[in-house]
Amino acid sequence: MTFDEFAGARLQAVLRFATALSGDPDLAKDLVQEVLIRVSGRWQEIGQLDRPEAYVRRMVVNEYLSWRRRSWRLIPSGMSSHIAAPASPDPADGYVERQALLAELAKLSRRQRTALVLRYYEGFSVAEIAEVMGCTPSTVRGHVLKALAALRVELHEPLAVAAPSKETQ
Amino acid sequence: MEDLGRAPARTEADLRAALAELGRRAPSADDVVSRLREVGSRRQWRSPRLPGQPGRVLTRRRGWPQLIVGAAAAVTAAAVTVALTLGGSPSRTGGPDVFPALPNPPASAGGPPVVVSPGHHPSATSLARAMLTAFNAAADDLVYETTAGFKAGHLIQTDQSWSWPAVPSAGQLQYVRDAFSAIPRGASQAIASVKLTEDNGYTTVVPRPSPYLQKEHARLITVCYAGTGQTGCGWGRFNTPAGTWSQHTGVMPYIDSTPSPRGADLARQIARGQWRIVGHTRLRGQRAIKLAQTRSGTFQGHPVILWVSTATYLPLRMIWVSGKFTEVDNWYYLPPSKANLAHLRVPIPPGYPRSG
């Protein structure tokens, strides 16, 4: 596969991953751009790998974790004190709740957020996450459990080494 | 974590859904490729060697960027740099042809057929909350608004405006472009077509809200088109003769060009029961809720219909009907990509002299 083919076929997927990771489309653009500049220069080497995309995603994760630029953009909660909460859930509530969840996600540490995105967006196992993040599986479990607690997400599947079911994407 | 006990627990499926939605907000690959080309060529000039790759020159690869990026994107990306520089001159390329066509003109004032499904209506309160959330999330977007005015079913004027950021805060720089088209003066409204009349670009720092007239440092660019029957175009004390363009930078009356009604106002009106949901439909390829203004609404006496997307909870369209006159407003919340921001640039038609 040439770099041209890789970029044409997989760039959008890498961008989606970077957006989930950073929580900000603009940051994701910067992130992917930085990574792709390096990838293009090393394509002869990266293109020979069995899964070049996995390697590129790992580069995106590393870039994100070492990113100097902080996003100062506030992700608003969207809650308004003068509008009372409804008594029962309805379709529009799902949107608000999802936005609130995303706002809370943005408050997590980068490592916690990275672990969550790899687990629940990419569907990686704990062992795979540990490999990508360069830490031990127990550290990954710690990141995931603390992040889930902060987000008030109930864990229904045990954090086993095996990958969870992949429902999205 | 003090609210841990009372907030409802979320599930892992909720988390997956939220992350998937975030992923769908990813920017277009075209934008990244475009930026990569710029940065790549810049780096090639400044620093030909990659760290850790002695001797290897970062060359811009031929082929793949061209496959993904159209030539037009590169042109508009370069032009926006000019447009967004306070005090800079607009590019003299382009002309009226660069104006995008009014997208999705209404088939009729009544809009598309409505599929009513009463069991799935959100409550007014939750709809208002969702809209407020959506407006906050879209605060940094570029909002593109089209307004079309009809008299007895015939199009008599249109207005296109681009405003960025969509919800500006006090102290923030705001860029607005407004292009107005009308039936030429003296022509028959029943048979003549609208013609681009004037195009204004206005850049200023948004002041704090005030009930009084405010003056702010601003830049105003006006192109006054010839052949419209008008002798000139006025904006405050500045007059631009037809067939010329002008640029003024200085203290001038602040004109709030943020699309109206403002999102928060609309959400409050909905929460207060000034709108009622009349059905579900599809508009511009999206599922939408159709609302009608109630008698307690602000615009009493005129039937007003509003469509709100249930994908984004942002307004899509509003139709006002008053006697023979109908006005149709469409809103588009666009990501602030270079290609989209390029619409803020006022193109100067070739051959138009500067008059001020």
Short mmCIF file of C-alpha atoms in Angstrom, two decimals:
data_model
loop_
_atom_site.label_atom_id
_atom_site.label_comp_id
_atom_site.label_asym_id
_atom_site.label_seq_id
_atom_site.Cartn_x
_atom_site.Cartn_y
_atom_site.Cartn_z
CA MET A 1 0.00 0.00 0.00
CA THR A 2 1.34 3.40 -0.91
CA PHE A 3 1.03 6.43 1.32
CA ASP A 4 -1.39 7.88 -1.20
CA GLU A 5 -3.66 4.86 -0.89
CA PHE A 6 -3.39 4.82 2.88
CA ALA A 7 -4.26 8.49 3.22
CA GLY A 8 -7.10 8.26 0.74
CA ALA A 9 -8.65 5.24 2.44
CA ARG A 10 -7.96 5.72 6.14
CA LEU A 11 -7.41 9.41 6.86
CA GLN A 12 -11.05 10.06 7.74
CA ALA A 13 -11.10 7.14 10.20
CA VAL A 14 -7.91 8.40 11.84
CA LEU A 15 -9.48 11.85 12.10
CA ARG A 16 -12.58 10.41 13.77
CA PHE A 17 -10.38 8.63 16.29
CA ALA A 18 -8.35 11.79 16.94
CA THR A 19 -11.55 13.79 17.44
CA ALA A 20 -12.88 11.29 19.97
CA LEU A 21 -9.51 11.38 21.69
CA SER A 22 -9.03 15.13 21.86
CA GLY A 23 -12.70 16.09 22.06
CA ASP A 24 -12.09 18.96 19.66
CA PRO A 25 -12.17 18.78 15.85
CA ASP A 26 -9.65 21.59 15.52
CA LEU A 27 -7.20 19.94 17.89
CA ALA A 28 -7.76 16.67 16.07
CA LYS A 29 -6.79 18.34 12.82
CA ASP A 30 -3.55 19.65 14.33
CA LEU A 31 -2.84 16.28 15.90
CA VAL A 32 -3.34 14.28 12.72
CA GLN A 33 -1.48 16.81 10.64
CA GLU A 34 1.57 16.58 12.89
CA VAL A 35 1.47 12.81 12.81
CA LEU A 36 0.96 12.58 9.05
CA ILE A 37 3.95 14.79 8.36
CA ARG A 38 6.08 12.28 10.23
CA VAL A 39 4.29 9.33 8.67
CA SER A 40 4.82 10.63 5.15
CA GLY A 41 8.53 10.92 5.80
CA ARG A 42 8.77 7.39 7.15
CA TRP A 43 6.26 5.68 4.92
CA GLN A 44 8.75 3.25 3.40
CA GLU A 45 9.22 1.84 6.89
CA ILE A 46 5.62 2.18 8.21
CA GLY A 47 4.07 0.90 5.00
CA GLN A 48 5.84 -2.40 5.46
CA LEU A 49 4.11 -3.09 8.80
CA ASP A 50 1.25 -5.58 8.98
CA ARG A 51 -1.15 -2.93 10.31
CA PRO A 52 0.08 0.52 9.36
CA GLU A 53 -3.14 2.11 10.58
CA ALA A 54 -2.65 0.67 14.07
CA TYR A 55 0.84 2.14 14.11
CA VAL A 56 -0.47 5.51 12.97
CA ARG A 57 -3.13 5.47 15.68
CA ARG A 58 -0.45 4.72 18.21
CA MET A 59 1.46 7.73 16.93
CA VAL A 60 -1.71 9.80 17.33
CA VAL A 61 -2.07 8.62 20.93
CA ASN A 62 1.56 9.43 21.70
CA GLU A 63 1.22 12.82 20.09
CA TYR A 64 -1.95 13.51 22.09
CA LEU A 65 -0.41 12.43 25.38
CA SER A 66 2.65 14.60 24.81
CA TRP A 67 0.76 17.49 23.29
CA ARG A 68 1.97 20.76 24.68
CA ARG A 69 -0.87 22.82 23.45
CA ARG A 70 -3.74 22.88 25.87
CA SER A 71 -7.24 23.41 24.71
CA TRP A 72 -8.61 26.42 26.53
CA ARG A 73 -11.85 26.13 24.76
CA LEU A 74 -14.62 25.61 27.24
CA ILE A 75 -17.08 22.91 26.51
CA PRO A 76 -20.28 24.33 27.92
CA SER A 77 -22.62 22.21 29.88
CA GLY A 78 -25.55 23.82 28.15
CA MET A 79 -27.59 23.75 31.31
CA SER A 80 -29.71 26.74 31.98
CA SER A 81 -30.88 27.51 35.46
CA HIS A 82 -34.04 29.29 34.37
CA ILE A 83 -35.43 26.28 32.56
CA ALA A 84 -36.58 23.61 34.95
CA ALA A 85 -35.73 19.97 34.39
CA PRO A 86 -38.58 17.92 32.96
CA ALA A 87 -40.32 15.33 35.07
CA SER A 88 -39.81 12.46 32.66
CA PRO A 89 -37.26 11.66 29.98
CA ASP A 90 -38.07 12.40 26.37
CA PRO A 91 -36.23 12.40 23.03
CA ALA A 92 -34.51 15.76 23.40
CA ASP A 93 -33.11 14.76 26.79
CA GLY A 94 -30.83 12.21 25.15
CA TYR A 95 -29.05 14.99 23.29
CA VAL A 96 -28.54 17.08 26.41
CA GLU A 97 -27.34 14.10 28.42
CA ARG A 98 -24.84 13.15 25.72
CA GLN A 99 -23.49 16.71 25.61
CA ALA A 100 -23.15 16.68 29.40
CA LEU A 101 -21.28 13.39 29.21
CA LEU A 102 -18.92 14.80 26.58
CA ALA A 103 -18.30 17.87 28.74
CA GLU A 104 -17.38 15.61 31.67
CA LEU A 105 -15.16 13.54 29.40
CA ALA A 106 -13.22 16.68 28.57
CA LYS A 107 -12.41 17.14 32.27
CA LEU A 108 -10.69 13.76 32.61
CA SER A 109 -6.92 13.49 32.57
CA ARG A 110 -5.45 12.77 29.17
CA ARG A 111 -4.37 9.29 30.15
CA GLN A 112 -7.80 8.43 31.57
CA ARG A 113 -9.47 9.78 28.48
CA THR A 114 -7.08 7.94 26.17
CA ALA A 115 -7.78 4.67 27.98
CA LEU A 116 -11.54 5.23 27.69
CA VAL A 117 -11.41 6.11 24.00
CA LEU A 118 -9.26 3.10 23.18
CA ARG A 119 -11.61 0.88 25.16
CA TYR A 120 -15.03 2.22 24.19
CA TYR A 121 -14.39 3.84 20.81
CA GLU A 122 -11.75 1.53 19.37
CA GLY A 123 -12.90 -1.57 21.25
CA PHE A 124 -9.40 -2.48 22.43
CA SER A 125 -8.73 -4.99 25.20
CA VAL A 126 -6.94 -3.91 28.36
CA ALA A 127 -3.78 -5.62 27.12
CA GLU A 128 -3.96 -3.81 23.78
CA ILE A 129 -4.52 -0.47 25.51
CA ALA A 130 -1.53 -1.14 27.76
CA GLU A 131 0.60 -1.81 24.70
CA VAL A 132 -0.51 1.38 22.94
CA MET A 133 -0.13 3.56 26.04
CA GLY A 134 3.13 1.98 27.09
CA CYS A 135 2.01 1.01 30.59
CA THR A 136 0.90 -2.09 32.48
CA PRO A 137 -2.59 -3.61 32.22
CA SER A 138 -3.22 -2.84 35.88
CA THR A 139 -2.46 0.82 35.24
CA VAL A 140 -4.94 0.76 32.36
CA ARG A 141 -7.58 -0.78 34.64
CA GLY A 142 -6.92 1.98 37.14
CA HIS A 143 -7.36 4.68 34.49
CA VAL A 144 -10.55 3.13 33.13
CA LEU A 145 -12.16 2.50 36.52
CA LYS A 146 -11.39 5.98 37.82
CA ALA A 147 -12.66 7.56 34.62
CA LEU A 148 -15.87 5.53 34.68
CA ALA A 149 -16.45 6.49 38.31
CA ALA A 150 -15.94 10.17 37.50
CA LEU A 151 -18.42 9.89 34.65
CA ARG A 152 -20.88 7.86 36.75
CA VAL A 153 -20.84 5.05 34.23
CA GLU A 154 -21.84 1.68 35.58
CA LEU A 155 -19.52 -1.10 34.54
CA HIS A 156 -21.56 -4.04 33.31
CA GLU A 157 -18.74 -5.95 31.67
CA PRO A 158 -15.73 -6.90 33.80
CA LEU A 159 -12.52 -5.25 32.70
CA ALA A 160 -11.05 -8.43 31.33
CA VAL A 161 -8.03 -8.65 29.10
CA ALA A 162 -10.29 -9.55 26.18
CA ALA A 163 -11.76 -6.77 24.07
CA PRO A 164 -15.32 -5.60 24.79
CA SER A 165 -18.05 -5.89 22.21
CA LYS A 166 -17.73 -3.16 19.59
CA GLU A 167 -21.09 -1.58 19.01
CA THR A 168 -20.20 1.71 17.46
CA GLN A 169 -18.30 3.01 14.41
CA MET B 1 -18.56 14.15 43.07
CA GLU B 2 -21.19 15.51 45.46
CA ASP B 3 -23.96 14.73 43.00
CA LEU B 4 -22.94 11.10 42.66
CA GLY B 5 -25.89 9.94 44.70
CA ARG B 6 -28.67 11.75 42.87
CA ALA B 7 -27.54 11.72 39.26
CA PRO B 8 -28.74 8.73 37.26
CA ALA B 9 -26.03 6.24 36.41
CA ARG B 10 -24.90 5.98 32.82
CA THR B 11 -24.16 2.80 30.99
CA GLU B 12 -21.19 1.77 28.91
CA ALA B 13 -23.51 1.94 25.89
CA ASP B 14 -24.12 5.64 26.68
CA LEU B 15 -20.37 6.19 26.72
CA ARG B 16 -19.90 4.36 23.40
CA ALA B 17 -22.69 6.39 21.84
CA ALA B 18 -21.22 9.69 23.08
CA LEU B 19 -17.75 8.82 21.79
CA ALA B 20 -19.19 7.70 18.46
CA GLU B 21 -21.00 11.02 18.16
CA LEU B 22 -17.77 12.85 18.96
CA GLY B 23 -16.00 10.86 16.27
CA ARG B 24 -18.65 11.91 13.77
CA ARG B 25 -17.72 15.53 14.43
CA ALA B 26 -14.29 14.89 12.93
CA PRO B 27 -13.17 17.52 10.45
CA SER B 28 -13.11 16.69 6.79
CA ALA B 29 -10.03 14.95 5.51
CA ASP B 30 -9.89 17.62 2.81
CA ASP B 31 -9.18 20.29 5.41
CA VAL B 32 -6.36 18.30 6.94
CA VAL B 33 -4.81 17.50 3.60
CA SER B 34 -5.03 21.14 2.62
CA ARG B 35 -3.28 22.21 5.82
CA LEU B 36 -0.77 19.44 5.47
CA ARG B 37 0.16 20.71 2.05
CA GLU B 38 0.73 24.20 3.41
CA VAL B 39 2.70 23.07 6.44
CA GLY B 40 4.57 20.47 4.43
CA SER B 41 5.73 22.96 1.87
CA ARG B 42 6.64 25.47 4.60
CA ARG B 43 8.65 22.91 6.51
CA GLN B 44 10.31 21.75 3.39
CA TRP B 45 11.60 25.27 2.93
CA ARG B 46 12.60 25.91 6.50
CA SER B 47 13.80 22.55 7.67
CA PRO B 48 14.39 19.99 5.00
CA ARG B 49 15.35 17.21 7.35
CA LEU B 50 13.06 15.26 9.61
CA PRO B 51 14.21 14.67 13.18
CA GLY B 52 15.84 11.29 13.35
CA GLN B 53 15.96 10.99 9.59
CA PRO B 54 19.32 12.49 8.64
CA GLY B 55 19.65 13.03 4.98
CA ARG B 56 15.99 12.44 4.18
CA VAL B 57 14.24 15.36 2.62
CA LEU B 58 10.56 15.89 3.40
CA THR B 59 9.17 16.23 -0.05
CA ARG B 60 5.55 16.91 -0.70
CA ARG B 61 4.23 13.81 -2.28
CA ARG B 62 2.61 14.23 -5.58
CA GLY B 63 -0.65 12.62 -6.27
CA TRP B 64 -2.50 11.95 -3.07
CA PRO B 65 -3.26 15.48 -1.95
CA GLN B 66 -4.48 16.26 -5.42
CA LEU B 67 -6.70 13.25 -5.30
CA ILE B 68 -8.42 14.48 -2.19
CA VAL B 69 -8.32 18.25 -2.39
CA GLY B 70 -9.96 20.16 -5.17
CA ALA B 71 -8.23 23.14 -6.64
CA ALA B 72 -11.00 25.41 -5.40
CA ALA B 73 -10.23 24.61 -1.78
CA ALA B 74 -6.66 25.76 -2.18
CA VAL B 75 -7.79 29.03 -3.75
CA THR B 76 -10.30 29.79 -1.03
CA ALA B 77 -7.85 28.81 1.72
CA ALA B 78 -5.37 31.36 0.44
CA ALA B 79 -8.03 34.02 0.08
CA VAL B 80 -9.33 33.73 3.62
CA THR B 81 -5.99 34.81 5.05
CA VAL B 82 -6.53 38.13 3.34
CA ALA B 83 -10.14 38.39 4.37
CA LEU B 84 -9.41 37.77 8.02
CA THR B 85 -6.69 40.39 8.38
CA LEU B 86 -8.08 43.57 9.89
CA GLY B 87 -7.26 46.48 7.66
CA GLY B 88 -6.11 44.33 4.80
CA SER B 89 -7.43 44.81 1.32
CA PRO B 90 -9.75 42.24 -0.08
CA SER B 91 -8.59 40.21 -3.00
CA ARG B 92 -9.58 41.68 -6.31
CA THR B 93 -10.29 38.35 -7.85
CA GLY B 94 -13.73 36.89 -8.06
CA GLY B 95 -17.03 38.64 -8.57
CA PRO B 96 -20.70 38.01 -8.18
CA ASP B 97 -20.30 34.52 -9.58
CA VAL B 98 -18.55 33.35 -6.45
CA PHE B 99 -21.73 33.75 -4.42
CA PRO B 100 -23.11 30.38 -3.53
CA ALA B 101 -26.61 29.76 -4.74
CA LEU B 102 -29.35 29.87 -2.17
CA PRO B 103 -29.45 26.28 -1.02
CA ASN B 104 -32.71 24.43 -0.71
CA PRO B 105 -35.15 27.13 -1.73
CA PRO B 106 -38.55 26.41 -0.32
CA ALA B 107 -40.94 24.61 -2.59
CA SER B 108 -43.78 26.48 -0.97
CA ALA B 109 -44.45 28.54 2.09
CA GLY B 110 -46.06 25.54 3.67
CA GLY B 111 -42.88 23.49 3.56
CA PRO B 112 -42.60 19.77 3.08
CA PRO B 113 -45.38 17.45 4.19
CA VAL B 114 -45.51 16.84 7.88
CA VAL B 115 -45.59 13.38 9.39
CA VAL B 116 -47.22 13.73 12.75
CA SER B 117 -46.22 11.22 15.38
CA PRO B 118 -47.63 12.57 18.63
CA GLY B 119 -46.14 9.88 20.83
CA HIS B 120 -42.58 11.00 20.19
CA HIS B 121 -42.73 14.73 20.70
CA PRO B 122 -40.24 16.13 23.16
CA SER B 123 -41.67 18.39 25.80
CA ALA B 124 -41.24 22.12 25.28
CA THR B 125 -38.90 22.28 28.27
CA SER B 126 -36.60 19.50 27.16
CA LEU B 127 -36.60 20.78 23.58
CA ALA B 128 -35.58 24.21 24.86
CA ARG B 129 -32.79 22.72 26.96
CA ALA B 130 -31.54 20.69 24.01
CA MET B 131 -31.53 23.80 21.83
CA LEU B 132 -29.64 25.85 24.41
CA THR B 133 -27.07 23.08 24.64
CA ALA B 134 -26.80 22.96 20.87
CA PHE B 135 -26.39 26.73 20.56
CA ASN B 136 -23.61 26.65 23.15
CA ALA B 137 -21.89 23.81 21.33
CA ALA B 138 -22.16 25.69 18.03
CA ALA B 139 -20.94 29.01 19.47
CA ASP B 140 -17.68 28.89 17.48
CA ASP B 141 -19.29 27.78 14.24
CA LEU B 142 -19.85 29.93 11.20
CA VAL B 143 -23.55 30.60 10.79
CA TYR B 144 -24.81 31.09 7.27
CA GLU B 145 -28.28 32.54 6.98
CA THR B 146 -30.33 32.98 3.86
CA THR B 147 -33.41 35.13 3.83
CA ALA B 148 -35.80 35.19 0.91
CA GLY B 149 -38.69 37.62 0.69
CA PHE B 150 -41.68 36.82 -1.48
CA LYS B 151 -44.56 39.07 -2.50
CA ALA B 152 -47.60 37.23 -3.79
CA GLY B 153 -45.42 34.18 -4.37
CA HIS B 154 -42.77 36.04 -6.37
CA LEU B 155 -39.23 36.37 -5.06
CA ILE B 156 -38.49 40.06 -4.58
CA GLN B 157 -35.37 40.10 -2.40
CA THR B 158 -32.77 37.82 -0.86
CA ASP B 159 -30.16 38.27 1.76
CA GLN B 160 -27.22 36.02 2.46
CA SER B 161 -25.19 36.52 5.60
CA TRP B 162 -22.22 34.76 7.08
CA SER B 163 -21.37 35.47 10.68
CA TRP B 164 -18.47 34.08 12.69
CA PRO B 165 -18.44 33.18 15.47
CA ALA B 166 -22.08 32.18 15.49
CA VAL B 167 -22.59 33.25 19.10
CA PRO B 168 -20.00 35.95 19.79
CA SER B 169 -19.09 37.05 23.29
CA ALA B 170 -18.29 40.60 24.32
CA GLY B 171 -14.68 41.36 23.50
CA GLN B 172 -14.52 38.78 20.74
CA LEU B 173 -13.72 39.68 17.16
CA GLN B 174 -16.72 39.11 14.93
CA TYR B 175 -16.69 38.82 11.15
CA VAL B 176 -19.88 39.37 9.22
CA ARG B 177 -20.63 39.43 5.55
CA ASP B 178 -23.99 40.38 4.18
CA ALA B 179 -24.95 40.19 0.52
CA PHE B 180 -28.25 41.72 -0.45
CA SER B 181 -30.08 41.13 -3.72
CA ALA B 182 -33.28 42.79 -4.86
CA ILE B 183 -35.43 43.47 -7.85
CA PRO B 184 -33.82 46.41 -9.68
CA ARG B 185 -35.55 49.71 -8.99
CA GLY B 186 -38.18 50.51 -11.54
CA ALA B 187 -38.50 46.91 -12.72
CA SER B 188 -41.72 44.99 -12.38
CA GLN B 189 -41.79 42.92 -9.22
CA ALA B 190 -43.99 40.42 -10.95
CA ILE B 191 -41.55 39.50 -13.70
CA ALA B 192 -38.07 40.74 -12.83
CA SER B 193 -35.44 38.61 -11.11
CA VAL B 194 -33.48 39.65 -8.08
CA LYS B 195 -30.02 41.02 -8.71
CA LEU B 196 -27.05 41.31 -6.39
CA THR B 197 -27.22 44.88 -5.12
CA GLU B 198 -24.66 45.29 -2.37
CA ASP B 199 -22.15 43.20 -0.49
CA ASN B 200 -20.86 44.30 2.91
CA GLY B 201 -18.10 42.92 5.07
CA TYR B 202 -18.08 44.13 8.67
CA THR B 203 -15.46 43.26 11.26
CA THR B 204 -15.49 44.52 14.81
CA VAL B 205 -14.97 43.68 18.44
CA VAL B 206 -18.30 42.78 20.00
CA PRO B 207 -19.23 45.23 22.79
CA ARG B 208 -21.09 44.39 25.95
CA PRO B 209 -24.86 44.38 25.48
CA SER B 210 -26.37 47.80 25.88
CA PRO B 211 -29.76 49.33 25.18
CA TYR B 212 -28.03 52.41 23.77
CA LEU B 213 -26.31 53.02 20.47
CA GLN B 214 -22.70 51.96 20.72
CA LYS B 215 -19.68 52.89 18.68
CA GLU B 216 -16.86 50.49 18.08
CA HIS B 217 -13.67 50.32 16.07
CA ALA B 218 -14.60 48.39 12.98
CA ARG B 219 -13.71 47.71 9.38
CA LEU B 220 -16.37 48.03 6.73
CA ILE B 221 -15.98 46.94 3.14
CA THR B 222 -18.83 47.68 0.76
CA VAL B 223 -19.25 46.72 -2.86
CA CYS B 224 -22.14 48.59 -4.45
CA TYR B 225 -23.19 46.88 -7.64
CA ALA B 226 -24.06 48.77 -10.81
CA GLY B 227 -27.19 48.17 -12.84
CA THR B 228 -29.55 47.89 -9.91
CA GLY B 229 -31.22 51.24 -10.34
CA GLN B 230 -29.57 52.49 -7.15
CA THR B 231 -27.18 55.41 -7.23
CA GLY B 232 -25.31 54.24 -4.20
CA CYS B 233 -25.22 52.05 -1.10
CA GLY B 234 -25.25 53.48 2.39
CA TRP B 235 -24.10 52.06 5.68
CA GLY B 236 -24.24 54.59 8.47
CA ARG B 237 -22.44 57.74 7.35
CA PHE B 238 -20.55 55.90 4.63
CA ASN B 239 -21.89 56.06 1.10
CA THR B 240 -20.50 54.00 -1.75
CA PRO B 241 -21.54 55.02 -5.27
CA ALA B 242 -22.90 52.28 -7.50
CA GLY B 243 -20.25 50.49 -9.50
CA THR B 244 -17.51 51.08 -6.91
CA TRP B 245 -16.24 49.61 -3.66
CA SER B 246 -15.05 51.21 -0.46
CA GLN B 247 -13.25 50.30 2.71
CA HIS B 248 -13.39 52.23 5.95
CA THR B 249 -11.62 51.45 9.20
CA GLY B 250 -12.44 53.49 12.25
CA VAL B 251 -14.96 54.11 14.99
CA MET B 252 -18.47 53.61 13.70
CA PRO B 253 -21.87 52.65 15.11
CA TYR B 254 -21.95 49.02 16.17
CA ILE B 255 -24.36 46.96 14.15
CA ASP B 256 -25.37 43.70 15.75
CA SER B 257 -25.39 41.35 12.80
CA THR B 258 -25.85 38.14 14.73
CA PRO B 259 -28.72 36.22 13.15
CA SER B 260 -32.05 36.95 14.75
CA PRO B 261 -33.92 35.68 16.65
CA ARG B 262 -30.99 34.67 18.79
CA GLY B 263 -30.82 31.05 19.76
CA ALA B 264 -31.21 31.59 23.47
CA ASP B 265 -34.28 33.77 22.87
CA LEU B 266 -35.82 31.10 20.70
CA ALA B 267 -35.18 28.44 23.32
CA ARG B 268 -36.75 30.61 26.03
CA GLN B 269 -39.80 31.23 23.88
CA ILE B 270 -40.21 27.49 23.40
CA ALA B 271 -39.79 26.84 27.12
CA ARG B 272 -42.45 29.47 27.86
CA GLY B 273 -44.94 27.83 25.54
CA GLN B 274 -44.78 30.47 22.82
CA TRP B 275 -44.31 27.69 20.28
CA ARG B 276 -46.09 24.37 20.00
CA ILE B 277 -44.87 21.26 18.24
CA VAL B 278 -47.13 20.42 15.33
CA GLY B 279 -45.31 17.47 13.83
CA HIS B 280 -42.22 15.69 12.66
CA THR B 281 -40.84 15.97 9.16
CA ARG B 282 -37.64 15.86 7.16
CA LEU B 283 -35.93 19.00 5.98
CA ARG B 284 -32.60 19.31 4.14
CA GLY B 285 -32.03 15.61 4.66
CA GLN B 286 -32.48 15.79 8.42
CA ARG B 287 -35.24 14.75 10.76
CA ALA B 288 -36.88 17.84 12.10
CA ILE B 289 -39.57 19.01 14.47
CA LYS B 290 -42.01 21.51 13.08
CA LEU B 291 -43.27 24.17 15.48
CA ALA B 292 -45.89 26.86 15.10
CA GLN B 293 -45.95 30.05 17.08
CA THR B 294 -48.81 30.32 19.52
CA ARG B 295 -50.90 33.39 20.15
CA SER B 296 -48.73 34.25 23.13
CA GLY B 297 -45.69 34.39 20.87
CA THR B 298 -43.67 37.46 20.13
CA PHE B 299 -44.83 37.82 16.56
CA GLN B 300 -48.55 37.80 17.21
CA GLY B 301 -50.79 38.14 14.27
CA HIS B 302 -48.41 36.59 11.77
CA PRO B 303 -48.27 32.83 11.28
CA VAL B 304 -44.70 31.75 11.93
CA ILE B 305 -43.42 28.23 11.43
CA LEU B 306 -40.10 26.93 12.70
CA TRP B 307 -38.20 23.75 11.92
CA VAL B 308 -35.63 22.43 14.38
CA SER B 309 -33.30 19.55 13.54
CA THR B 310 -33.57 16.61 15.88
CA ALA B 311 -30.03 15.60 14.93
CA THR B 312 -28.40 18.83 16.07
CA TYR B 313 -31.26 20.66 17.86
CA LEU B 314 -30.35 23.77 15.90
CA PRO B 315 -32.98 25.69 13.94
CA LEU B 316 -33.14 24.92 10.23
CA ARG B 317 -35.81 27.19 8.85
CA MET B 318 -38.39 29.75 9.81
CA ILE B 319 -41.24 31.02 7.66
CA TRP B 320 -43.14 34.22 8.39
CA VAL B 321 -46.36 35.01 6.60
CA SER B 322 -47.95 38.46 6.70
CA GLY B 323 -50.65 39.15 4.15
CA LYS B 324 -49.10 38.98 0.67
CA PHE B 325 -45.60 38.84 2.07
CA THR B 326 -43.72 35.71 3.04
CA GLU B 327 -40.21 35.55 4.39
CA VAL B 328 -38.20 32.35 4.54
CA ASP B 329 -35.08 32.16 6.68
CA ASN B 330 -32.70 29.23 6.53
CA TRP B 331 -29.83 28.68 8.95
CA TYR B 332 -26.74 26.60 8.39
CA TYR B 333 -24.28 26.09 11.22
CA LEU B 334 -21.00 25.28 9.52
CA PRO B 335 -17.66 24.26 11.00
CA PRO B 336 -15.16 27.13 10.77
CA SER B 337 -13.04 25.42 8.13
CA LYS B 338 -10.93 27.50 5.80
CA ALA B 339 -13.26 26.77 2.93
CA ASN B 340 -16.28 27.93 4.94
CA LEU B 341 -14.55 31.00 6.38
CA ALA B 342 -13.61 32.03 2.87
CA HIS B 343 -17.26 33.06 2.42
CA LEU B 344 -16.60 35.95 4.82
CA ARG B 345 -14.46 37.56 2.16
CA VAL B 346 -16.16 40.22 0.09
CA PRO B 347 -15.09 39.75 -3.52
CA ILE B 348 -14.38 42.89 -5.50
CA PRO B 349 -15.66 42.64 -9.08
CA PRO B 350 -12.98 43.17 -11.72
CA GLY B 351 -12.92 46.74 -12.97
CA TYR B 352 -14.64 48.24 -9.92
CA PRO B 353 -12.67 51.25 -8.66
CA ARG B 354 -12.26 52.04 -4.98
CA SER B 355 -14.28 55.11 -4.04
CA GLY B 356 -13.54 55.50 -0.36
#
